[in-house]
Short mmCIF file of the N, C-alpha and C atoms (twelve columns), coordinates in Angstrom:
data_MODEL
# 
_entry.id   MODEL 
# 
loop_
_atom_site.group_PDB 
_atom_site.id 
_atom_site.type_symbol 
_atom_site.label_atom_id 
_atom_site.label_alt_id 
_atom_site.label_comp_id 
_atom_site.label_asym_id 
_atom_site.label_seq_id 
_atom_site.Cartn_x 
_atom_site.Cartn_y 
_atom_site.Cartn_z 
_atom_site.pdbx_PDB_model_num 
ATOM 1   N N  . UNK A 1  134.404 162.995 62.344 1 
ATOM 2   C CA . UNK A 1  134.591 163.907 63.451 1 
ATOM 3   C C  . UNK A 1  134.057 163.241 64.711 1 
ATOM 4   N N  . UNK A 2  134.708 163.496 65.810 1 
ATOM 5   C CA . UNK A 2  134.316 162.948 67.101 1 
ATOM 6   C C  . UNK A 2  133.956 164.103 68.020 1 
ATOM 7   N N  . UNK A 3  132.898 163.968 68.775 1 
ATOM 8   C CA . UNK A 3  132.543 164.968 69.782 1 
ATOM 9   C C  . UNK A 3  133.061 164.499 71.130 1 
ATOM 10  N N  . UNK A 4  133.854 165.334 71.759 1 
ATOM 11  C CA . UNK A 4  134.434 165.025 73.059 1 
ATOM 12  C C  . UNK A 4  133.741 165.855 74.124 1 
ATOM 13  N N  . UNK A 5  133.407 165.222 75.210 1 
ATOM 14  C CA . UNK A 5  132.761 165.929 76.317 1 
ATOM 15  C C  . UNK A 5  133.683 165.881 77.520 1 
ATOM 16  N N  . UNK A 6  134.007 167.027 78.063 1 
ATOM 17  C CA . UNK A 6  134.848 167.086 79.248 1 
ATOM 18  C C  . UNK A 6  134.086 167.736 80.389 1 
ATOM 19  N N  . UNK A 7  134.096 167.112 81.541 1 
ATOM 20  C CA . UNK A 7  133.557 167.614 82.799 1 
ATOM 21  C C  . UNK A 7  132.036 167.767 82.798 1 
ATOM 22  N N  . UNK A 8  131.476 168.459 81.858 1 
ATOM 23  C CA . UNK A 8  130.051 168.759 81.864 1 
ATOM 24  C C  . UNK A 8  129.433 168.220 80.578 1 
ATOM 25  N N  . UNK A 9  128.462 167.357 80.697 1 
ATOM 26  C CA . UNK A 9  127.861 166.717 79.525 1 
ATOM 27  C C  . UNK A 9  127.193 167.701 78.581 1 
ATOM 28  N N  . UNK A 10 126.990 168.939 78.997 1 
ATOM 29  C CA . UNK A 10 126.338 169.909 78.125 1 
ATOM 30  C C  . UNK A 10 127.334 170.646 77.226 1 
ATOM 31  N N  . UNK A 11 128.618 170.452 77.443 1 
ATOM 32  C CA . UNK A 11 129.636 171.149 76.645 1 
ATOM 33  C C  . UNK A 11 130.403 170.154 75.778 1 
ATOM 34  N N  . UNK A 12 130.077 170.147 74.497 1 
ATOM 35  C CA . UNK A 12 130.757 169.264 73.556 1 
ATOM 36  C C  . UNK A 12 131.735 170.071 72.723 1 
ATOM 37  N N  . UNK A 13 132.839 169.441 72.390 1 
ATOM 38  C CA . UNK A 13 133.849 170.079 71.547 1 
ATOM 39  C C  . UNK A 13 134.182 169.120 70.411 1 
ATOM 40  N N  . UNK A 14 134.104 169.599 69.190 1 
ATOM 41  C CA . UNK A 14 134.453 168.763 68.047 1 
ATOM 42  C C  . UNK A 14 135.949 168.483 68.068 1 
ATOM 43  N N  . UNK A 15 136.324 167.242 67.761 1 
ATOM 44  C CA . UNK A 15 137.719 166.830 67.776 1 
ATOM 45  C C  . UNK A 15 137.961 165.963 66.553 1 
ATOM 46  N N  . UNK A 16 138.914 166.357 65.707 1 
ATOM 47  C CA . UNK A 16 139.140 165.627 64.479 1 
ATOM 48  C C  . UNK A 16 140.622 165.680 64.107 1 
ATOM 49  N N  . UNK A 17 141.451 164.809 64.684 1 
ATOM 50  C CA . UNK A 17 142.888 164.855 64.425 1 
ATOM 51  C C  . UNK A 17 143.277 164.494 62.994 1 
ATOM 52  N N  . UNK A 18 142.379 163.876 62.254 1 
ATOM 53  C CA . UNK A 18 142.698 163.540 60.871 1 
ATOM 54  C C  . UNK A 18 142.639 164.761 59.954 1 
ATOM 55  N N  . UNK A 19 141.894 165.797 60.357 1 
ATOM 56  C CA . UNK A 19 141.742 166.978 59.517 1 
ATOM 57  C C  . UNK A 19 142.152 168.285 60.186 1 
ATOM 58  N N  . UNK A 20 142.490 168.244 61.466 1 
ATOM 59  C CA . UNK A 20 142.838 169.463 62.195 1 
ATOM 60  C C  . UNK A 20 144.244 169.331 62.776 1 
ATOM 61  N N  . UNK A 21 145.167 170.218 62.352 1 
ATOM 62  C CA . UNK A 21 146.553 170.148 62.810 1 
ATOM 63  C C  . UNK A 21 146.675 170.279 64.324 1 
ATOM 64  N N  . UNK A 22 145.915 171.171 64.933 1 
ATOM 65  C CA . UNK A 22 145.973 171.368 66.381 1 
ATOM 66  C C  . UNK A 22 145.516 170.137 67.148 1 
ATOM 67  N N  . UNK A 23 144.404 169.539 66.707 1 
ATOM 68  C CA . UNK A 23 143.916 168.320 67.353 1 
ATOM 69  C C  . UNK A 23 144.941 167.200 67.213 1 
ATOM 70  N N  . UNK A 24 145.552 167.110 66.038 1 
ATOM 71  C CA . UNK A 24 146.562 166.081 65.802 1 
ATOM 72  C C  . UNK A 24 147.771 166.296 66.717 1 
ATOM 73  N N  . UNK A 25 148.226 167.531 66.846 1 
ATOM 74  C CA . UNK A 25 149.376 167.823 67.703 1 
ATOM 75  C C  . UNK A 25 149.079 167.471 69.155 1 
ATOM 76  N N  . UNK A 26 147.866 167.775 69.625 1 
ATOM 77  C CA . UNK A 26 147.497 167.431 71.001 1 
ATOM 78  C C  . UNK A 26 147.454 165.918 71.198 1 
ATOM 79  N N  . UNK A 27 146.939 165.195 70.205 1 
ATOM 80  C CA . UNK A 27 146.892 163.736 70.285 1 
ATOM 81  C C  . UNK A 27 148.312 163.163 70.314 1 
ATOM 82  N N  . UNK A 28 149.191 163.682 69.440 1 
ATOM 83  C CA . UNK A 28 150.574 163.204 69.404 1 
ATOM 84  C C  . UNK A 28 151.270 163.443 70.743 1 
ATOM 85  N N  . UNK A 29 151.056 164.598 71.335 1 
ATOM 86  C CA . UNK A 29 151.671 164.912 72.627 1 
ATOM 87  C C  . UNK A 29 151.138 163.991 73.718 1 
ATOM 88  N N  . UNK A 30 149.835 163.767 73.735 1 
ATOM 89  C CA . UNK A 30 149.224 162.912 74.756 1 
ATOM 90  C C  . UNK A 30 149.729 161.478 74.656 1 
ATOM 91  N N  . UNK A 31 149.908 160.984 73.423 1 
ATOM 92  C CA . UNK A 31 150.345 159.607 73.224 1 
ATOM 93  C C  . UNK A 31 151.868 159.462 73.189 1 
ATOM 94  N N  . UNK A 32 152.581 160.579 73.114 1 
ATOM 95  C CA . UNK A 32 154.043 160.526 73.059 1 
ATOM 96  C C  . UNK A 32 154.565 160.027 71.721 1 
ATOM 97  N N  . UNK A 33 153.887 160.401 70.639 1 
ATOM 98  C CA . UNK A 33 154.310 159.961 69.305 1 
ATOM 99  C C  . UNK A 33 155.507 160.771 68.824 1 
ATOM 100 N N  . UNK A 34 156.370 160.116 68.075 1 
ATOM 101 C CA . UNK A 34 157.498 160.790 67.436 1 
ATOM 102 C C  . UNK A 34 157.165 161.006 65.969 1 
ATOM 103 N N  . UNK A 35 157.568 162.157 65.443 1 
ATOM 104 C CA . UNK A 35 157.329 162.486 64.043 1 
ATOM 105 C C  . UNK A 35 158.688 162.717 63.386 1 
ATOM 106 N N  . UNK A 36 158.931 162.035 62.282 1 
ATOM 107 C CA . UNK A 36 160.151 162.247 61.505 1 
ATOM 108 C C  . UNK A 36 159.758 162.724 60.114 1 
ATOM 109 N N  . UNK A 37 160.393 163.806 59.685 1 
ATOM 110 C CA . UNK A 37 160.089 164.403 58.389 1 
ATOM 111 C C  . UNK A 37 161.181 164.033 57.399 1 
ATOM 112 N N  . UNK A 38 160.775 163.580 56.235 1 
ATOM 113 C CA . UNK A 38 161.688 163.291 55.140 1 
ATOM 114 C C  . UNK A 38 161.218 164.079 53.925 1 
ATOM 115 N N  . UNK A 39 161.998 164.048 52.878 1 
ATOM 116 C CA . UNK A 39 161.663 164.850 51.701 1 
ATOM 117 C C  . UNK A 39 160.291 164.488 51.127 1 
ATOM 118 N N  . UNK A 40 160.018 163.205 50.980 1 
ATOM 119 C CA . UNK A 40 158.788 162.774 50.309 1 
ATOM 120 C C  . UNK A 40 157.804 162.021 51.197 1 
ATOM 121 N N  . UNK A 41 158.122 161.860 52.468 1 
ATOM 122 C CA . UNK A 41 157.203 161.141 53.333 1 
ATOM 123 C C  . UNK A 41 157.383 161.561 54.791 1 
ATOM 124 N N  . UNK A 42 156.421 161.153 55.602 1 
ATOM 125 C CA . UNK A 42 156.427 161.446 57.037 1 
ATOM 126 C C  . UNK A 42 156.307 160.118 57.769 1 
ATOM 127 N N  . UNK A 43 157.045 159.977 58.859 1 
ATOM 128 C CA . UNK A 43 156.966 158.793 59.689 1 
ATOM 129 C C  . UNK A 43 156.489 159.211 61.072 1 
ATOM 130 N N  . UNK A 44 155.475 158.527 61.572 1 
ATOM 131 C CA . UNK A 44 154.978 158.759 62.922 1 
ATOM 132 C C  . UNK A 44 155.072 157.436 63.656 1 
ATOM 133 N N  . UNK A 45 155.468 157.490 64.921 1 
ATOM 134 C CA . UNK A 45 155.571 156.226 65.631 1 
ATOM 135 C C  . UNK A 45 155.771 156.348 67.121 1 
ATOM 136 N N  . UNK A 46 155.654 155.179 67.748 1 
ATOM 137 C CA . UNK A 46 155.925 155.036 69.176 1 
ATOM 138 C C  . UNK A 46 156.343 153.595 69.397 1 
ATOM 139 N N  . UNK A 47 157.541 153.418 69.924 1 
ATOM 140 C CA . UNK A 47 158.038 152.065 70.142 1 
ATOM 141 C C  . UNK A 47 158.132 151.299 68.839 1 
ATOM 142 N N  . UNK A 48 157.537 150.104 68.817 1 
ATOM 143 C CA . UNK A 48 157.577 149.279 67.607 1 
ATOM 144 C C  . UNK A 48 156.485 149.628 66.607 1 
ATOM 145 N N  . UNK A 49 155.538 150.477 67.001 1 
ATOM 146 C CA . UNK A 49 154.458 150.879 66.098 1 
ATOM 147 C C  . UNK A 49 154.887 152.106 65.307 1 
ATOM 148 N N  . UNK A 50 154.773 152.032 64.007 1 
ATOM 149 C CA . UNK A 50 155.088 153.197 63.186 1 
ATOM 150 C C  . UNK A 50 154.306 153.132 61.878 1 
ATOM 151 N N  . UNK A 51 154.152 154.290 61.272 1 
ATOM 152 C CA . UNK A 51 153.438 154.402 60.005 1 
ATOM 153 C C  . UNK A 51 154.160 155.410 59.133 1 
ATOM 154 N N  . UNK A 52 154.373 155.046 57.884 1 
ATOM 155 C CA . UNK A 52 155.001 155.938 56.910 1 
ATOM 156 C C  . UNK A 52 153.942 156.315 55.885 1 
ATOM 157 N N  . UNK A 53 153.805 157.618 55.612 1 
ATOM 158 C CA . UNK A 53 152.827 158.101 54.634 1 
ATOM 159 C C  . UNK A 53 153.536 158.994 53.629 1 
ATOM 160 N N  . UNK A 54 153.310 158.740 52.357 1 
ATOM 161 C CA . UNK A 54 153.845 159.572 51.280 1 
ATOM 162 C C  . UNK A 54 153.159 160.929 51.331 1 
ATOM 163 N N  . UNK A 55 153.921 161.997 51.153 1 
ATOM 164 C CA . UNK A 55 153.388 163.348 51.291 1 
ATOM 165 C C  . UNK A 55 152.467 163.775 50.153 1 
ATOM 166 N N  . UNK A 56 152.742 163.362 48.948 1 
ATOM 167 C CA . UNK A 56 151.955 163.808 47.794 1 
ATOM 168 C C  . UNK A 56 151.742 165.314 47.795 1 
ATOM 169 N N  . UNK A 57 152.756 166.057 48.235 1 
ATOM 170 C CA . UNK A 57 152.680 167.517 48.214 1 
ATOM 171 C C  . UNK A 57 152.070 168.151 49.451 1 
ATOM 172 N N  . UNK A 58 151.583 167.365 50.404 1 
ATOM 173 C CA . UNK A 58 150.958 167.932 51.603 1 
ATOM 174 C C  . UNK A 58 151.506 167.223 52.842 1 
ATOM 175 N N  . UNK A 59 152.569 167.772 53.407 1 
ATOM 176 C CA . UNK A 59 153.213 167.145 54.560 1 
ATOM 177 C C  . UNK A 59 152.316 167.132 55.794 1 
ATOM 178 N N  . UNK A 60 151.511 168.163 55.975 1 
ATOM 179 C CA . UNK A 60 150.628 168.185 57.141 1 
ATOM 180 C C  . UNK A 60 149.566 167.097 57.063 1 
ATOM 181 N N  . UNK A 61 149.006 166.882 55.888 1 
ATOM 182 C CA . UNK A 61 148.013 165.814 55.724 1 
ATOM 183 C C  . UNK A 61 148.664 164.455 55.947 1 
ATOM 184 N N  . UNK A 62 149.879 164.283 55.457 1 
ATOM 185 C CA . UNK A 62 150.603 163.026 55.654 1 
ATOM 186 C C  . UNK A 62 150.882 162.797 57.135 1 
ATOM 187 N N  . UNK A 63 151.274 163.841 57.839 1 
ATOM 188 C CA . UNK A 63 151.532 163.744 59.278 1 
ATOM 189 C C  . UNK A 63 150.271 163.328 60.024 1 
ATOM 190 N N  . UNK A 64 149.161 163.977 59.709 1 
ATOM 191 C CA . UNK A 64 147.916 163.636 60.394 1 
ATOM 192 C C  . UNK A 64 147.513 162.187 60.126 1 
ATOM 193 N N  . UNK A 65 147.608 161.760 58.875 1 
ATOM 194 C CA . UNK A 65 147.223 160.394 58.519 1 
ATOM 195 C C  . UNK A 65 148.116 159.366 59.219 1 
ATOM 196 N N  . UNK A 66 149.413 159.611 59.244 1 
ATOM 197 C CA . UNK A 66 150.342 158.680 59.895 1 
ATOM 198 C C  . UNK A 66 150.080 158.616 61.393 1 
ATOM 199 N N  . UNK A 67 149.883 159.755 62.018 1 
ATOM 200 C CA . UNK A 67 149.677 159.786 63.466 1 
ATOM 201 C C  . UNK A 67 148.349 159.151 63.871 1 
ATOM 202 N N  . UNK A 68 147.298 159.374 63.108 1 
ATOM 203 C CA . UNK A 68 146.003 158.749 63.408 1 
ATOM 204 C C  . UNK A 68 146.108 157.233 63.235 1 
ATOM 205 N N  . UNK A 69 146.847 156.778 62.224 1 
ATOM 206 C CA . UNK A 69 147.026 155.338 62.025 1 
ATOM 207 C C  . UNK A 69 147.754 154.710 63.217 1 
ATOM 208 N N  . UNK A 70 148.801 155.369 63.704 1 
ATOM 209 C CA . UNK A 70 149.531 154.856 64.867 1 
ATOM 210 C C  . UNK A 70 148.640 154.882 66.106 1 
ATOM 211 N N  . UNK A 71 147.899 155.971 66.295 1 
ATOM 212 C CA . UNK A 71 147.000 156.067 67.452 1 
ATOM 213 C C  . UNK A 71 145.967 154.953 67.446 1 
ATOM 214 N N  . UNK A 72 145.452 154.620 66.278 1 
ATOM 215 C CA . UNK A 72 144.448 153.547 66.204 1 
ATOM 216 C C  . UNK A 72 145.067 152.201 66.568 1 
ATOM 217 N N  . UNK A 73 146.318 151.977 66.178 1 
ATOM 218 C CA . UNK A 73 147.009 150.741 66.546 1 
ATOM 219 C C  . UNK A 73 147.263 150.692 68.051 1 
ATOM 220 N N  . UNK A 74 147.641 151.833 68.640 1 
ATOM 221 C CA . UNK A 74 147.834 151.888 70.090 1 
ATOM 222 C C  . UNK A 74 146.520 151.517 70.779 1 
ATOM 223 N N  . UNK A 75 145.412 152.048 70.289 1 
ATOM 224 C CA . UNK A 75 144.101 151.732 70.854 1 
ATOM 225 C C  . UNK A 75 143.745 150.264 70.731 1 
ATOM 226 N N  . UNK A 76 144.126 149.657 69.645 1 
ATOM 227 C CA . UNK A 76 143.842 148.217 69.450 1 
ATOM 228 C C  . UNK A 76 144.574 147.352 70.468 1 
ATOM 229 N N  . UNK A 77 145.759 147.767 70.858 1 
ATOM 230 C CA . UNK A 77 146.592 146.950 71.747 1 
ATOM 231 C C  . UNK A 77 146.308 147.185 73.213 1 
ATOM 232 N N  . UNK A 78 145.465 148.149 73.539 1 
ATOM 233 C CA . UNK A 78 145.164 148.428 74.963 1 
ATOM 234 C C  . UNK A 78 143.950 147.661 75.411 1 
# 
């Protein structure tokens, strides 16, 4: 989990896109990630960066894992 501080150092908000659907959706929107849903896997990507994750019965968990993996790669290249 990451603590994010906005505007005032006394107000922290927990942020965890790997385990929270809302945090993940906000991260995807901010980074402009595309999400493609398939029967057994999810693909998240932007440009040439993409990640495919097998659903194993939980599409939301697969989406979060794929999107966090792509976000980390975007961070590495900046």
